């Protein structure tokens, strides 16, 4: 066994640490047991995984099922009740086109909901320690030069991109400096690249990797909604020419339901498509647009450094650009042989294979170090009041796509108020689609849940941190 | 064989420290790493070799993320097939990533391992950093004799507790 690792092991990880001197009988068996675990099982974010890691969604998926039901039921009714009449009377191309649209909508919806939006894996302990050291050094310098007053530690870095100064913020949860345009989703507890928003309707964040699917989804859904609405109306009109309006309605009651659903959906979905078309053509994210990061109102010199200059290039880049692969490797097996840094002071030089970095990352929810984090993560009172502006916006559309009054209880709309974000230094961004009312409200959230988690974990994080430095990492709870 | 030597390096030498080369965001969100030479590597590797490695990596990533005719074609084809084509085909990005990992393996074997260093593929670190592990030769009590580390390691058979050599 490893020197210093003797005694009854609570965790199988210890036998893996000794790659060369452990007893051959014990470790293969335990290695096999651990090797069967895939990385998604120890993923630190608040995500749900299905199909052995192939499918990744946010934790709250209720609204997604609602979306599915709405689309399936409405389309189903359309194909069952309206299409036969229309195919006979007008042309059979109608159900065909409808079918194609329907499959496209479902395909893009599932693709948006099930794929990794561009989650950034959390920093390994070595990286985090290295960054902390750098920040600490800079902090010493800052505090040293300040005259008596306390300056907050420099948790931001500034980069000049295309002539614009962009601030990179340090994420306390993930222990990284967020790349530009990345943001931390408080619902999923992940940093997401090119974070657009968290959409409860698709049950996932919308970020770099699934933005085009999301856009295709809302675009095709608007076509489908308009298509169904138009042909339902046509159907009712044609029937009422024969049998009178009321009889037509009696003959096909499903049409009424479809018309109602479509009528109320059309405004929101088409509005949303228009909004995102604008965003794509100007190469902005919903996040940036809501915060007004690149608007002229902030200053004459303010412009979007990521825009390619013309609309066509922006569109092509967003929709047809290369898709980067998922960085979190959900289905990979946890590797037992990644070496850990030696702690020469103990005389124990190699702890070699604790589990892989992803397991270390799994421990990081317990390693959230900043006390200020708890205050940042609290659902600020201001948030609930933000629900009301949205409620007023939605008055025109009381039907399913905008069941907002139910959703406003604990909604996180922090980024409606740009000032808050600067104050926090830790973004949790579930911005709402302001221009298109019912849009994307995040459902009442585990924010309070996360608050208790942070409070509980603060006490243990110091000892954990020490332990990890010595290489004695206990990851059994994960 | 060469890969086996790398494993031996990991086992026989002890990991002294890790250096992280951070991303360079000055050109936007494209994947680029800073070519600034970390001071900890000063005694281990020539500046030029290191910078060349990082520059080559940057070029690879630029190639992967290039927006041009072929990427548009791929994007449109994928959209037309409702993205089912990715079940059978690898994306261009993934192909380049494979090239990158082969390149890093090669660099490790030829240049870095003989100097007691090991590059970790950035993809394993979420494309945030290039992690360079600096190994001390455990058998030669702290002195950084990079050339002999792998050979002495293999001869001692992964020497655990090979105190008196």
XYZ file of C-alpha atoms in Angstrom:
643
model
C 0.000 0.000 0.000
C 1.047 3.522 -0.284
C 3.195 4.801 2.513
C 1.037 6.912 4.731
C -2.071 5.529 3.153
C -2.394 2.490 5.376
C -5.289 1.484 7.491
C -8.814 0.696 6.481
C -9.789 2.776 3.538
C -13.145 4.347 3.498
C -12.718 5.191 -0.142
C -11.630 3.129 -3.030
C -9.640 6.100 -4.259
C -6.699 5.282 -2.030
C -5.959 2.038 -3.688
C -5.912 3.813 -7.006
C -3.436 6.365 -5.800
C -0.722 3.779 -5.527
C -0.157 3.012 -9.141
C 2.897 0.827 -8.678
C 3.321 -0.328 -5.134
C -0.149 -1.445 -4.151
C -1.088 -5.050 -3.785
C -2.201 -6.359 -7.149
C -5.048 -8.351 -5.681
C -6.910 -5.490 -4.146
C -6.605 -2.675 -6.585
C -7.841 -4.180 -9.849
C -11.128 -5.095 -8.245
C -11.583 -1.671 -6.756
C -10.270 -0.015 -9.855
C -12.857 -1.824 -11.886
C -15.587 -0.680 -9.570
C -14.535 2.949 -9.840
C -13.610 2.776 -13.496
C -17.232 2.042 -14.300
C -18.221 5.538 -13.236
C -18.570 8.092 -15.892
C -17.800 11.731 -15.495
C -21.387 12.856 -15.709
C -22.158 11.055 -12.492
C -19.866 13.373 -10.593
C -20.587 16.513 -12.529
C -20.587 19.462 -10.141
C -23.227 21.551 -11.832
C -26.945 21.374 -11.249
C -27.812 19.386 -14.309
C -29.774 16.289 -15.009
C -28.338 13.619 -17.209
C -30.133 10.911 -19.101
C -29.208 7.992 -21.280
C -25.951 7.437 -19.476
C -24.723 10.970 -20.015
C -25.800 11.452 -23.596
C -28.543 13.880 -22.694
C -27.966 16.919 -20.531
C -30.629 19.221 -19.232
C -31.221 21.730 -16.498
C -32.668 20.615 -13.242
C -36.118 22.114 -13.680
C -37.655 20.460 -16.674
C -41.347 20.909 -15.977
C -41.805 23.739 -18.418
C -39.981 21.792 -21.105
C -42.546 19.033 -20.838
C -45.217 21.667 -21.144
C -43.622 22.923 -24.334
C -43.481 19.401 -25.685
C -47.089 18.730 -24.820
C -48.264 21.958 -26.395
C -46.441 21.353 -29.625
C -47.370 17.684 -29.849
C -51.011 18.167 -28.977
C -51.567 21.111 -31.259
C -49.774 19.493 -34.170
C -51.460 16.201 -33.499
C -54.885 17.770 -33.539
C -53.999 19.594 -36.710
C -52.914 16.465 -38.517
C -55.831 14.461 -37.224
C -58.695 16.838 -37.721
C -57.812 19.577 -40.135
C -55.443 17.909 -42.521
C -57.821 15.315 -43.955
C -60.288 17.995 -44.969
C -57.636 20.329 -46.274
C -55.782 17.605 -48.125
C -58.973 16.722 -49.900
C -60.212 20.179 -50.534
C -57.077 22.061 -51.370
C -53.938 20.024 -51.770
C -52.184 17.142 -50.036
C -49.086 19.254 -49.915
C -50.452 20.873 -46.786
C -49.946 17.932 -44.448
C -46.621 17.221 -46.105
C -45.273 20.684 -45.504
C -46.787 20.634 -42.044
C -45.110 17.345 -41.345
C -41.737 18.599 -42.440
C -42.087 21.684 -40.301
C -43.184 19.606 -37.370
C -40.216 17.288 -37.563
C -37.852 20.179 -37.911
C -39.347 21.864 -34.865
C -39.107 18.712 -32.781
C -35.600 17.966 -33.963
C -34.261 21.387 -33.136
C -36.120 21.513 -29.853
C -34.665 18.235 -28.712
C -31.269 19.226 -29.926
C -31.426 22.489 -27.990
C -32.693 20.856 -24.860
C -30.454 17.862 -24.789
C -27.109 19.240 -25.790
C -24.387 20.833 -23.799
C -24.780 24.600 -24.191
C -21.073 25.204 -23.831
C -20.455 24.556 -20.177
C -16.998 25.425 -18.975
C -15.615 22.764 -16.696
C -14.528 23.995 -13.317
C -10.927 24.655 -12.587
C -8.771 21.860 -11.269
C -7.411 22.479 -7.776
C -3.977 23.242 -9.194
C -5.329 25.872 -11.510
C -7.480 27.354 -8.796
C -4.538 27.524 -6.432
C -2.394 29.115 -9.109
C -5.022 31.739 -9.824
C -5.595 32.429 -6.163
C -1.907 32.948 -5.764
C -1.825 35.401 -8.629
C -4.825 37.238 -7.319
C -3.320 37.247 -3.871
C -0.125 38.779 -5.160
C -2.010 41.451 -7.000
C -4.124 42.011 -3.924
C -1.048 42.570 -1.790
C 0.180 45.107 -4.216
C -3.191 46.822 -4.322
C -3.564 46.921 -0.580
C -0.006 47.985 -0.123
C -0.419 51.034 -2.250
C -3.794 52.093 -0.922
C -3.624 54.728 1.742
C -5.452 53.271 4.699
C -8.632 52.402 2.840
C -9.626 48.883 1.908
C -9.557 48.116 -1.752
C -11.473 45.056 -2.893
C -9.226 42.317 -4.227
C -8.746 42.483 -7.963
C -11.117 39.790 -9.115
C -11.344 41.276 -12.531
C -8.964 41.348 -15.409
C -9.156 43.744 -18.248
C -8.570 42.782 -21.808
C -8.630 44.917 -24.858
C -10.555 43.248 -27.614
C -10.737 45.020 -30.902
C -10.202 48.328 -29.196
C -12.842 47.837 -26.520
C -11.936 47.264 -22.907
C -13.666 44.158 -21.656
C -13.641 43.094 -18.029
C -13.154 39.444 -17.279
C -14.713 38.528 -13.998
C -13.554 35.849 -11.633
C -16.164 33.198 -10.991
C -16.123 32.086 -7.385
C -17.961 28.895 -8.049
C -15.939 27.674 -10.954
C -12.722 29.310 -9.836
C -11.840 30.658 -13.207
C -11.687 33.967 -14.892
C -14.597 33.828 -17.214
C -13.784 34.199 -20.885
C -15.412 37.158 -22.568
C -19.116 36.615 -23.214
C -19.249 33.740 -20.804
C -21.537 33.900 -17.853
C -22.475 31.869 -14.864
C -25.989 30.501 -14.872
C -27.250 30.380 -11.347
C -29.940 27.863 -12.177
C -27.556 25.347 -13.621
C -24.612 26.480 -11.521
C -22.283 26.405 -14.478
C -20.290 28.907 -16.405
C -21.493 28.807 -19.980
C -19.601 30.146 -22.950
C -21.316 32.845 -24.945
C -24.168 32.683 -22.504
C -27.388 33.862 -24.033
C -30.007 33.053 -21.443
C -31.467 30.211 -19.492
C -34.617 29.106 -21.194
C -37.079 27.156 -19.080
C -39.156 26.385 -22.153
C -36.395 24.222 -23.514
C -35.201 23.209 -20.093
C -31.607 24.208 -20.672
C -29.256 27.123 -20.967
C -28.766 28.611 -24.397
C -25.102 29.181 -25.047
C -22.448 28.866 -27.656
C -23.043 25.281 -28.635
C -26.790 25.241 -28.900
C -27.667 28.782 -29.891
C -28.144 27.925 -33.534
C -30.436 25.046 -32.640
C -32.416 27.351 -30.415
C -32.723 29.904 -33.149
C -33.751 27.268 -35.662
C -36.287 26.031 -33.162
C -37.991 29.351 -32.606
C -37.820 30.207 -36.275
C -39.356 26.948 -37.387
C -41.847 27.089 -34.569
C -43.014 30.492 -35.729
C -43.474 29.123 -39.222
C -45.315 26.118 -37.830
C -47.543 28.246 -35.651
C -48.401 30.603 -38.469
C -48.911 27.640 -40.775
C -51.266 25.858 -38.429
C -53.109 29.031 -37.577
C -53.587 29.992 -41.178
C -54.832 26.584 -42.231
C -57.090 26.129 -39.270
C -58.742 29.404 -40.138
C -58.949 28.315 -43.759
C -60.494 25.052 -42.684
C -63.138 26.747 -40.566
C -63.921 29.252 -43.277
C -64.262 26.582 -45.923
C -66.492 24.511 -43.711
C -68.619 27.478 -42.722
C -69.169 28.243 -46.371
C -70.834 24.888 -46.599
C -72.554 24.457 -43.291
C -72.491 27.781 -41.566
C -70.085 29.075 -39.006
C -71.477 27.535 -35.857
C -71.866 24.137 -37.429
C -68.355 24.309 -38.723
C -67.142 24.880 -35.229
C -69.211 21.997 -33.969
C -67.873 19.695 -36.633
C -64.301 20.368 -35.794
C -63.947 21.508 -32.217
C -60.257 20.796 -32.253
C -59.787 23.687 -34.596
C -60.973 26.063 -31.942
C -58.400 24.843 -29.492
C -55.660 24.997 -32.088
C -56.650 28.470 -33.148
C -56.576 29.723 -29.600
C -53.191 28.194 -28.833
C -51.704 29.406 -32.061
C -53.124 32.861 -31.795
C -51.518 33.499 -28.468
C -48.306 31.752 -29.354
C -47.811 33.612 -32.567
C -47.168 36.947 -30.939
C -44.593 35.678 -28.514
C -42.822 33.233 -30.792
C -42.686 35.482 -33.792
C -41.607 38.336 -31.594
C -38.887 36.212 -30.103
C -37.683 35.115 -33.521
C -37.493 38.699 -34.607
C -35.570 39.626 -31.508
C -33.068 36.856 -31.976
C -32.695 37.664 -35.641
C -31.691 41.127 -34.562
C -29.295 39.717 -32.000
C -27.692 37.409 -34.503
C -27.273 40.097 -37.098
C -25.556 42.326 -34.592
C -23.673 39.456 -32.966
C -24.873 40.086 -29.457
C -26.208 37.818 -26.794
C -29.473 38.372 -24.953
C -27.366 38.950 -21.911
C -25.374 41.738 -23.527
C -28.436 43.291 -25.054
C -30.301 43.448 -21.798
C -27.370 44.888 -19.981
C -26.748 47.329 -22.778
C -23.104 46.368 -22.864
C -22.534 47.609 -26.363
C -25.226 50.199 -26.735
C -24.453 53.710 -27.741
C -26.119 55.001 -24.632
C -23.128 53.997 -22.587
C -20.840 56.211 -24.494
C -20.068 57.280 -27.972
C -17.015 55.088 -28.079
C -18.947 52.007 -27.129
C -19.321 49.447 -29.853
C -19.550 45.692 -30.114
C -16.054 44.296 -30.521
C -17.293 40.881 -31.560
C -19.326 41.993 -34.509
C -17.840 41.219 -37.890
C -19.086 44.462 -39.275
C -21.769 43.288 -41.648
C -25.009 41.475 -41.088
C -24.396 38.568 -43.415
C -21.094 37.612 -41.848
C -22.601 37.866 -38.409
C -25.479 35.612 -39.379
C -23.273 33.081 -41.080
C -20.868 33.001 -38.192
C -23.625 32.414 -35.676
C -25.542 29.837 -37.670
C -23.028 28.128 -39.871
C -19.847 28.548 -37.944
C -17.943 25.598 -36.557
C -19.458 23.789 -33.589
C -16.959 23.342 -30.847
C -17.113 19.991 -29.084
C -18.339 19.659 -25.558
C -15.660 20.456 -23.025
C -17.112 18.478 -20.191
C -16.750 14.991 -21.642
C -19.825 13.621 -19.979
C -19.434 10.036 -21.015
C -15.757 9.685 -20.379
C -14.698 7.354 -17.654
C -13.152 8.798 -14.575
C -9.446 8.206 -14.954
C -7.693 6.864 -11.914
C -4.209 7.766 -12.959
C -3.935 11.514 -13.050
C -1.025 12.533 -10.835
C -1.471 14.938 -8.001
C 1.213 17.386 -6.978
C 3.758 16.024 -4.540
C 3.891 17.312 -1.019
C 7.567 16.981 -0.224
C 7.132 18.108 3.353
C 5.385 14.888 4.276
C 7.953 12.726 2.698
C 5.186 11.239 0.656
C 6.052 12.073 -2.834
C 3.347 10.726 -4.950
C -0.321 10.468 -4.473
C -0.542 9.875 -8.134
C -3.935 8.685 -8.885
C -6.584 10.281 -6.963
C -9.444 10.384 -9.292
C -9.372 12.627 -12.211
C -9.711 16.319 -12.232
C -13.369 15.988 -12.802
C -13.698 14.397 -9.431
C -11.738 17.212 -7.977
C -14.091 19.467 -9.733
C -16.875 17.530 -8.160
C -15.512 18.454 -4.803
C -15.454 22.086 -5.679
C -19.024 22.792 -4.759
C -17.705 22.330 -1.278
C -14.759 24.526 -1.917
C -16.542 27.746 -2.584
C -14.299 29.910 -0.613
C -15.671 33.392 -0.526
C -17.897 34.357 2.381
C -19.287 37.061 0.229
C -20.634 34.369 -1.979
C -23.515 33.698 0.334
C -24.716 37.220 0.101
C -24.313 37.214 -3.636
C -26.266 34.076 -4.085
C -29.200 35.131 -2.002
C -32.331 35.827 -3.950
C -32.238 39.542 -3.581
C -35.535 41.088 -2.589
C -35.381 43.184 -5.676
C -35.810 40.136 -7.795
C -39.316 39.349 -6.821
C -40.430 42.830 -7.600
C -38.998 42.459 -11.033
C -41.614 39.884 -11.655
C -44.302 42.482 -11.848
C -43.096 44.404 -14.869
C -43.122 41.145 -16.713
C -46.558 40.346 -15.483
C -47.836 43.569 -16.913
C -46.168 42.835 -20.181
C -47.907 39.552 -20.437
C -51.409 40.749 -19.878
C -52.247 40.398 -23.495
C -51.351 36.759 -23.654
C -52.765 34.696 -20.867
C -52.379 31.349 -22.592
C -49.724 28.722 -22.018
C -46.723 30.288 -23.674
C -47.010 33.028 -21.174
C -48.157 31.541 -17.937
C -46.090 34.175 -16.298
C -48.010 34.919 -13.155
C -47.212 31.416 -12.006
C -43.607 31.741 -12.812
C -42.848 35.048 -11.229
C -42.636 33.829 -7.677
C -38.923 33.539 -7.383
C -37.761 34.494 -10.759
C -34.284 35.682 -11.164
C -34.247 38.758 -13.244
C -31.129 40.269 -11.900
C -29.892 41.447 -15.172
C -32.784 43.649 -15.766
C -30.839 45.868 -13.466
C -27.344 46.231 -14.861
C -26.089 47.950 -11.744
C -26.581 44.884 -9.643
C -24.202 42.866 -11.678
C -21.321 45.214 -11.032
C -22.098 45.194 -7.386
C -22.058 41.452 -7.196
C -18.987 40.587 -9.093
C -20.557 37.237 -9.561
C -23.028 37.082 -12.319
C -26.029 35.007 -12.175
C -27.787 35.682 -15.260
C -31.130 34.543 -16.312
C -32.092 37.556 -18.260
C -35.539 37.825 -19.605
C -36.470 38.558 -23.126
C -37.639 42.030 -22.542
C -38.918 42.865 -26.011
C -40.958 39.764 -26.376
C -43.017 39.523 -23.325
C -43.702 36.027 -22.108
C -40.376 34.904 -23.381
C -38.041 33.131 -21.143
C -38.633 33.440 -17.506
C -36.601 31.223 -15.323
C -38.712 29.164 -13.059
C -38.686 29.531 -9.350
C -35.343 28.458 -8.435
C -33.062 26.491 -6.275
C -31.366 29.695 -5.319
C -32.461 29.327 -1.742
C -31.369 25.762 -2.011
C -27.952 26.805 -3.196
C -27.766 29.310 -0.365
C -28.043 26.616 2.255
C -25.537 24.550 0.393
C -23.026 27.384 0.534
C -23.617 28.002 4.196
C -23.094 24.383 5.049
C -20.068 24.014 2.880
C -18.144 27.044 4.091
C -17.275 25.365 7.319
C -15.892 22.322 5.629
C -14.093 24.052 2.820
C -11.047 25.093 4.776
C -10.269 21.677 6.060
C -11.006 20.226 2.669
C -8.681 22.656 1.065
C -5.924 21.692 3.424
C -6.530 18.069 2.890
C -6.428 18.415 -0.830
C -3.151 20.203 -0.638
C -1.683 17.319 1.265
C -3.143 15.041 -1.313
C -5.494 13.304 1.058
C -8.618 13.914 -0.867
C -11.751 12.272 0.331
C -14.248 12.133 -2.393
C -16.567 9.487 -1.124
C -19.440 11.875 -0.589
C -19.363 12.668 -4.259
C 7.477 2.579 -26.408
C 7.708 6.315 -26.269
C 4.353 6.556 -24.584
C 5.498 4.026 -22.063
C 8.442 6.235 -21.232
C 6.054 9.044 -20.477
C 4.207 6.835 -18.042
C 7.488 5.908 -16.475
C 8.334 9.566 -16.213
C 5.149 10.149 -14.331
C 5.798 7.349 -11.935
C 9.456 7.656 -11.311
C 9.752 11.383 -11.136
C 7.806 13.376 -8.671
C 5.682 16.230 -9.729
C 7.242 19.394 -8.454
C 4.904 22.035 -9.717
C 2.607 23.019 -12.509
C 2.718 26.064 -14.661
C -0.351 27.362 -16.407
C -0.335 29.235 -19.652
C -3.538 31.224 -19.762
C -5.725 32.139 -22.647
C -5.106 35.265 -24.631
C -8.383 37.057 -25.265
C -7.003 40.075 -27.030
C -8.413 38.872 -30.345
C -11.812 38.083 -28.994
C -13.240 34.751 -28.021
C -11.167 32.632 -30.376
C -8.973 30.073 -28.747
C -5.487 31.432 -28.332
C -2.903 31.003 -25.647
C -0.471 33.563 -24.378
C 2.968 33.179 -25.823
C 4.528 34.869 -22.830
C 7.296 32.668 -21.496
C 6.633 31.571 -17.901
C 9.601 32.313 -15.659
C 9.445 28.900 -13.980
C 10.438 27.242 -17.233
C 13.460 29.416 -17.634
C 15.914 26.805 -16.503
C 14.146 23.931 -18.203
C 13.538 24.708 -21.796
C 14.652 27.156 -24.380
C 12.338 30.071 -24.807
C 12.144 29.676 -28.522
C 11.121 26.037 -28.443
C 8.348 26.766 -26.039
C 7.040 29.741 -27.941
C 7.066 27.755 -31.133
C 4.969 25.051 -29.534
C 2.424 27.541 -28.287
C 2.311 29.319 -31.628
C 1.720 26.057 -33.454
C -1.087 25.222 -31.060
C -2.618 28.637 -31.631
C -2.477 28.062 -35.356
C -4.214 24.737 -34.984
C -7.006 26.290 -32.989
C -7.353 29.099 -35.486
C -7.722 26.482 -38.193
C -10.376 24.678 -36.198
C -12.409 27.803 -35.636
C -11.923 29.318 -39.035
C -15.067 30.706 -40.524
C -14.930 30.275 -44.232
C -16.282 28.355 -47.191
C -15.793 24.868 -45.835
C -17.267 25.617 -42.429
C -20.316 27.187 -44.019
C -20.742 24.144 -46.191
C -20.507 21.884 -43.223
C -22.963 24.015 -41.292
C -25.511 24.128 -44.061
C -25.229 20.439 -44.784
C -25.680 19.681 -41.123
C -28.715 21.922 -40.916
C -30.230 20.346 -43.995
C -29.918 16.898 -42.491
C -31.325 18.166 -39.191
C -27.878 17.599 -37.696
C -28.207 13.856 -38.009
C -25.114 13.843 -40.110
C -23.040 14.301 -36.986
C -23.977 10.799 -35.961
C -21.780 9.468 -38.735
C -19.362 12.261 -39.445
C -16.882 14.066 -37.314
C -16.974 17.821 -37.279
C -14.029 19.725 -38.648
C -13.276 20.996 -35.173
C -13.048 17.478 -33.798
C -10.694 16.471 -36.566
C -8.380 19.344 -35.741
C -8.548 18.518 -32.056
C -7.308 15.038 -32.860
C -4.453 16.546 -34.813
C -3.653 18.735 -31.854
C -3.532 15.869 -29.421
C -1.236 13.947 -31.739
C 0.973 17.005 -31.985
C 1.085 17.432 -28.234
C 1.937 13.773 -27.766
C 4.746 14.177 -30.246
C 6.062 17.312 -28.610
C 5.961 15.658 -25.239
C 7.942 12.703 -26.437
C 10.526 14.600 -28.370
C 11.012 17.847 -26.532
C 9.302 18.082 -23.190
C 9.730 14.732 -21.537
C 13.521 14.725 -21.982
C 13.487 18.010 -20.100
C 11.300 16.726 -17.313
C 8.217 18.568 -18.499
C 4.811 17.402 -19.614
C 2.221 19.279 -21.569
C -1.420 18.554 -20.919
C -3.800 18.910 -23.825
C -5.868 22.054 -23.188
C -9.004 20.143 -24.123
C -8.660 18.221 -20.893
C -8.666 21.494 -18.992
C -11.690 22.962 -20.699
C -9.532 24.963 -23.115
C -8.716 27.344 -20.311
C -5.019 26.732 -19.886
C -2.071 24.817 -21.182
C -0.918 22.958 -18.126
C 2.780 22.229 -17.998
C 3.839 19.820 -15.306
C 7.374 20.166 -14.076
C 8.877 16.996 -12.728
C 11.720 16.634 -10.330
C 13.731 13.479 -10.566
C 12.855 11.697 -7.349
C 15.913 9.494 -7.373
C 18.418 12.284 -7.626
C 17.231 14.101 -4.510
C 15.840 17.305 -5.774
C 18.266 18.226 -8.470
C 16.631 18.693 -11.794
C 18.598 16.332 -13.946
C 16.121 16.182 -16.716
C 18.010 13.992 -19.119
C 18.517 11.064 -16.826
C 15.124 11.109 -15.161
C 13.282 8.862 -17.549
C 16.100 6.390 -17.997
C 16.895 6.119 -14.324
C 13.206 5.810 -13.637
C 12.773 2.925 -15.997
C 15.845 1.149 -14.725
C 14.683 1.313 -11.148
C 11.383 -0.174 -12.231
C 9.246 2.569 -10.928
C 11.199 2.610 -7.714
C 8.961 3.189 -4.810
C 11.035 4.004 -1.835
C 14.296 3.628 -3.653
C 16.030 5.584 -1.010
C 19.645 4.673 -1.141
C 20.758 4.722 -4.694
